[in-house]
Amino acid sequence: MLRDPESQAHLQARIGPVAKLLDRIELVEGISHRQSPTRAELVDALTHRQMLAEVSRRLGALPAGDVAHLMETLRPDRRVIAWEQLSPEAAGKVLWELSPPISATLVEETPRDRLVTIARALDADGLAHVARWLPADVLGDVRAALEPRTRAWLAEQAAFPEDSAGRLMSHEFVVVESGETIRQVFKRLRRPPGLPDQTDTLYVVDERDRLVGAVRLQVMIRHPLRTRVEEIADRGIVTFRPDEEARTVALAFERYDLASAPVLDERGRLVGQLTFDELVHYSREQADRAALRRAGLRGDEDLLGSIWLGARQRWLWLGVNLATAFLASRVIGAFEGSIARLVALATLMPIVASIGGNTGNQTATLFIRGLALQQLNTSNLALVAAKELSIALLNGVMWGSVLGLVTLLLYGSVGLGAVMAAATALNLLVAAIVGMGVPVVMHKVGRDPALGSSVLLTFTTDSMGFFIFLGLATLVLLR
Amino acid sequence: MLRDPESQAHLQARIGPVAKLLDRIELVEGISHRQSPTRAELVDALTHRQMLAEVSRRLGALPAGDVAHLMETLRPDRRVIAWEQLSPEAAGKVLWELSPPISATLVEETPRDRLVTIARALDADGLAHVARWLPADVLGDVRAALEPRTRAWLAEQAAFPEDSAGRLMSHEFVVVESGETIRQVFKRLRRPPGLPDQTDTLYVVDERDRLVGAVRLQVMIRHPLRTRVEEIADRGIVTFRPDEEARTVALAFERYDLASAPVLDERGRLVGQLTFDELVHYSREQADRAALRRAGLRGDEDLLGSIWLGARQRWLWLGVNLATAFLASRVIGAFEGSIARLVALATLMPIVASIGGNTGNQTATLFIRGLALQQLNTSNLALVAAKELSIALLNGVMWGSVLGLVTLLLYGSVGLGAVMAAATALNLLVAAIVGMGVPVVMHKVGRDPALGSSVLLTFTTDSMGFFIFLGLATLVLLR
């Protein structure tokens, strides 16, 4: 019998009952630990134990990906109950799949002994993956029990900078010598561990351990068993250095539709393998974190986490935004005299600021994307910038005229209409310049252009919008 | 010799010279077609032809992914020159890789005959992929030349809704019968086409063509050649229906680290195969489009496209934003009397609106992400909503007090400070409610929660911010 076809409904059918069970468990929790319990309490305690056993049984039947997904949707206290019912092997795999804030809190709540057991159940790649969550002493204990070669590899891997190919690479790959025949290779692959899960590629090395090429299983089965692998090795494969940025690696994997690729040191020796699934995870995690951080969230916000933590995580951003909003409002404060004489200015000024923010955001979005996809470069930057400025001018004149006309109709003042039109057009230009400048400068200084752009942008378009509009009005209408 | 390790620098080293060459070609273009040319013009024309030949030679040596990346960074007129120098085979592959707006414009500029040649050079999957760009008559011509089975498959595939598994699936997969032995299967795989590029998995079907399981090459080579494939088939594999949403498929591929998966019809018969590379492309394209559309761009903006088109594509959004900004400003208009009496109100009101917009955006971002990752569901929605409201209340009271105090210090009015504090706290609550409500409602009615959220959100927090602040001030301070 095959599994049901994968869908959101079937996923819910698998994990929903466990979630319900965990819901009910909460009701009887706490009773089982009392002293001198009554008969009813004893029955409750028994039920409680039976329910926990049932949870454990059901979780054991689910793939790690399902358990991780379930845990992401549970409230923290029930997450811990589910987590405690997992076997060490399952717990290790689930820890690997969970999002960072949840992994971190679960590890905090786990006794040291169990952490050691969980970590020992992982292979070297799994250990490399969850290492950032584990306390140093737990990690030390687990590493000490590893064989020296694996330990050395782990230390080497951990030394590469975060977000590099070296950090994402796996040491599970199969190496064959260029002189070996297909028969010899097949004989070796029949013994465990065989080929790692996400690849069908073997790497061919020369006598000095330098990579010569790669050969795929499906190519090998097409040739006579006596063929030497060097004869059929593909030498045109894409390779990476361990210090390459993970972002560049992910783009290259997508550009060349790679399933896996070798990582080589400066002497051309194989030090690891990258596989598509690691890069998909990486890209997803990055995109996710970037989206949260753009909105001023810390990037590791747990949807179901504590209120206090959630509130505190937003303070910095709120504070920064308040400060910039306050600064922008001081521009208005400087023109209070003008507003007192012509109160319509107060009504109209937010429109100028708002349309500037919107167009600036459009330009910034295009530039952030162009930089992320490496499509914007020194040779076409001037051209693209000229285009954006032209668009801003065109739209500024057009929509400025519309707004000017509406203002004229509303307030019956040609002067006010003209000021509105001119201020709108000017602020659109300012917005385009800032919308291009901020991402490009952030990129040049090595920061993520997506972060911080919005604060700076809103601040500039707001305060410049107020300044241009109120300034023009004061000059033209109120002298 | 292996290729250089992949990096942004090496990519530039490969494509940079072609870009430079294309730059220079532009200068002599147009001369070669003149009547009665002078000797100098003839020399220019010869140079021109030689340069084109050089471009063609260099492009021919690059992988399709590199050519596509190069073309994305070129200005439109040079893109066309590069496009014309590609062989039909290469052009087909490049068309497959290019982003939608660029594919569309290139196809528009290509003569019908060449389009037919290009499309004929593609396999069925490639054709399915680029079909949306081709004019109906070209597509008809190419389809007519296909063998009936492929034609039928293409028609079937095109009938599935956009963004479904059926649209993304490939018909390049290998089927074996459950009774076949490994020896028989290997014999068959030795003949072309063998296994498709991104998979090492064969599907095992029974006598009624229903899927029984899957078997991987690396498992087959471990067993004696006389073994029947049904004995070693994995029956627990993840499968999909063709009408499953591509978004759900992509999440499942990531959750279970899949490289490929079969697509089955209601009777359990194999109709196609999904591979990770298609899903990575799909996810990237979706994320990219969503980011652009959130900023009010059409989602198929060409960074180097025409100014006129770029300007026009932003009109709708600018218009909508102007309309909402104008509506919000009418709220201020209704309080012009109050502002005339206390001009400080004009200075302070944008702060209340701005902080509301920021916190609303934080809440909306969390909800949009929770919905996209299917982490928010009916069972935890109330809990998460209560958390968000509590955070809004907590932050509202805290930052409201800060703002109230600053106002008191600035204007020396306890009343104005109190109004500022209360309005800030209230608007943060409104922002949280709208920031949760809009994405959830959009999701319920089947729209993308990320789209439109920001317009509605800004409109509400702006107009409510103005209304609450000016209304409270009028009630408390100016009666």
Short mmCIF file of N, CA, C and O in Angstrom, two decimals, chain A residues 75-112:
data_model
loop_
_atom_site.label_atom_id
_atom_site.label_comp_id
_atom_site.label_asym_id
_atom_site.label_seq_id
_atom_site.Cartn_x
_atom_site.Cartn_y
_atom_site.Cartn_z
N ARG A 75 1.60 25.24 20.98
CA ARG A 75 2.08 26.24 21.92
C ARG A 75 3.24 25.68 22.72
O ARG A 75 3.36 24.45 22.89
N PRO A 76 4.10 26.56 23.22
CA PRO A 76 5.38 26.12 23.81
C PRO A 76 5.28 25.00 24.83
O PRO A 76 6.08 24.06 24.80
N ASP A 77 4.27 25.04 25.74
CA ASP A 77 4.23 24.01 26.78
C ASP A 77 3.95 22.62 26.20
O ASP A 77 4.47 21.63 26.68
N ARG A 78 3.12 22.58 25.14
CA ARG A 78 2.82 21.27 24.54
C ARG A 78 3.95 20.79 23.65
O ARG A 78 4.14 19.61 23.45
N ARG A 79 4.67 21.76 23.08
CA ARG A 79 5.85 21.41 22.30
C ARG A 79 6.82 20.59 23.17
O ARG A 79 7.35 19.58 22.73
N VAL A 80 6.98 21.07 24.42
CA VAL A 80 7.92 20.38 25.30
C VAL A 80 7.44 18.97 25.59
O VAL A 80 8.23 18.01 25.58
N ILE A 81 6.12 18.80 25.80
CA ILE A 81 5.58 17.45 26.06
C ILE A 81 5.88 16.54 24.86
O ILE A 81 6.38 15.42 25.02
N ALA A 82 5.58 17.04 23.65
CA ALA A 82 5.83 16.23 22.46
C ALA A 82 7.31 15.89 22.34
O ALA A 82 7.69 14.75 22.07
N TRP A 83 8.16 16.87 22.56
CA TRP A 83 9.60 16.74 22.46
C TRP A 83 10.12 15.65 23.39
O TRP A 83 10.96 14.84 23.02
N GLU A 84 9.54 15.60 24.61
CA GLU A 84 9.99 14.62 25.60
C GLU A 84 9.61 13.19 25.21
O GLU A 84 10.22 12.25 25.69
N GLN A 85 8.58 13.06 24.37
CA GLN A 85 8.14 11.72 24.00
C GLN A 85 8.90 11.14 22.81
O GLN A 85 8.68 10.00 22.42
N LEU A 86 9.77 11.94 22.20
CA LEU A 86 10.48 11.47 21.01
C LEU A 86 11.67 10.60 21.40
O LEU A 86 12.33 10.86 22.41
N SER A 87 11.95 9.59 20.59
CA SER A 87 13.17 8.81 20.80
C SER A 87 14.37 9.71 20.51
O SER A 87 14.24 10.69 19.78
N PRO A 88 15.54 9.42 21.07
CA PRO A 88 16.71 10.26 20.82
C PRO A 88 16.99 10.41 19.32
O PRO A 88 17.34 11.49 18.86
N GLU A 89 16.85 9.32 18.55
CA GLU A 89 17.11 9.37 17.11
C GLU A 89 16.16 10.37 16.45
O GLU A 89 16.57 11.24 15.67
N ALA A 90 14.84 10.23 16.77
CA ALA A 90 13.84 11.12 16.18
C ALA A 90 14.08 12.56 16.63
O ALA A 90 14.01 13.50 15.84
N ALA A 91 14.40 12.73 17.92
CA ALA A 91 14.60 14.07 18.46
C ALA A 91 15.72 14.79 17.71
O ALA A 91 15.63 15.97 17.39
N GLY A 92 16.80 14.05 17.42
CA GLY A 92 17.92 14.63 16.70
C GLY A 92 17.50 15.12 15.33
O GLY A 92 17.82 16.24 14.93
N LYS A 93 16.76 14.28 14.61
CA LYS A 93 16.31 14.66 13.26
C LYS A 93 15.36 15.83 13.31
O LYS A 93 15.41 16.73 12.46
N VAL A 94 14.46 15.83 14.29
CA VAL A 94 13.49 16.92 14.41
C VAL A 94 14.21 18.24 14.73
O VAL A 94 13.90 19.29 14.15
N LEU A 95 15.20 18.16 15.61
CA LEU A 95 15.96 19.36 15.98
C LEU A 95 16.60 19.97 14.73
O LEU A 95 16.68 21.19 14.58
N TRP A 96 17.03 19.12 13.82
CA TRP A 96 17.65 19.53 12.58
C TRP A 96 16.66 20.31 11.70
O TRP A 96 17.03 21.24 10.99
N GLU A 97 15.37 19.91 11.77
CA GLU A 97 14.35 20.49 10.88
C GLU A 97 13.69 21.74 11.46
O GLU A 97 13.15 22.55 10.72
N LEU A 98 13.68 21.88 12.79
CA LEU A 98 12.93 22.97 13.42
C LEU A 98 13.54 24.34 13.10
O LEU A 98 14.72 24.45 12.81
N SER A 99 12.71 25.37 13.21
CA SER A 99 13.22 26.72 12.98
C SER A 99 14.03 27.16 14.21
O SER A 99 13.80 26.69 15.32
N PRO A 100 15.00 28.05 13.99
CA PRO A 100 15.96 28.41 15.04
C PRO A 100 15.38 28.78 16.41
O PRO A 100 15.83 28.22 17.41
N PRO A 101 14.36 29.66 16.51
CA PRO A 101 13.94 30.03 17.87
C PRO A 101 13.39 28.85 18.64
O PRO A 101 13.58 28.74 19.85
N ILE A 102 12.71 27.93 17.93
CA ILE A 102 12.10 26.79 18.60
C ILE A 102 13.18 25.79 19.02
O ILE A 102 13.16 25.26 20.13
N SER A 103 14.15 25.54 18.13
CA SER A 103 15.27 24.66 18.50
C SER A 103 15.94 25.17 19.77
O SER A 103 16.20 24.42 20.71
N ALA A 104 16.20 26.46 19.80
CA ALA A 104 16.93 27.05 20.92
C ALA A 104 16.18 26.85 22.23
O ALA A 104 16.76 26.42 23.23
N THR A 105 14.85 27.14 22.25
CA THR A 105 14.11 27.01 23.51
C THR A 105 13.99 25.55 23.95
O THR A 105 14.08 25.25 25.13
N LEU A 106 13.79 24.64 22.98
CA LEU A 106 13.67 23.23 23.35
C LEU A 106 14.96 22.72 23.99
O LEU A 106 14.94 22.04 25.00
N VAL A 107 16.09 23.09 23.39
CA VAL A 107 17.38 22.64 23.94
C VAL A 107 17.57 23.18 25.36
O VAL A 107 18.03 22.47 26.25
N GLU A 108 17.14 24.40 25.58
CA GLU A 108 17.24 24.99 26.92
C GLU A 108 16.49 24.18 27.97
O GLU A 108 16.91 24.11 29.12
N GLU A 109 15.35 23.60 27.55
CA GLU A 109 14.51 22.89 28.50
C GLU A 109 14.84 21.41 28.62
O GLU A 109 14.13 20.66 29.28
N THR A 110 15.89 20.97 27.94
CA THR A 110 16.22 19.55 27.93
C THR A 110 17.37 19.27 28.90
O THR A 110 18.37 19.98 28.89
N PRO A 111 17.22 18.23 29.76
CA PRO A 111 18.31 17.89 30.68
C PRO A 111 19.58 17.52 29.90
O PRO A 111 19.50 16.98 28.80
N ARG A 112 20.72 17.78 30.50
CA ARG A 112 22.01 17.56 29.86
C ARG A 112 22.18 16.13 29.34
O ARG A 112 22.63 15.91 28.21
#
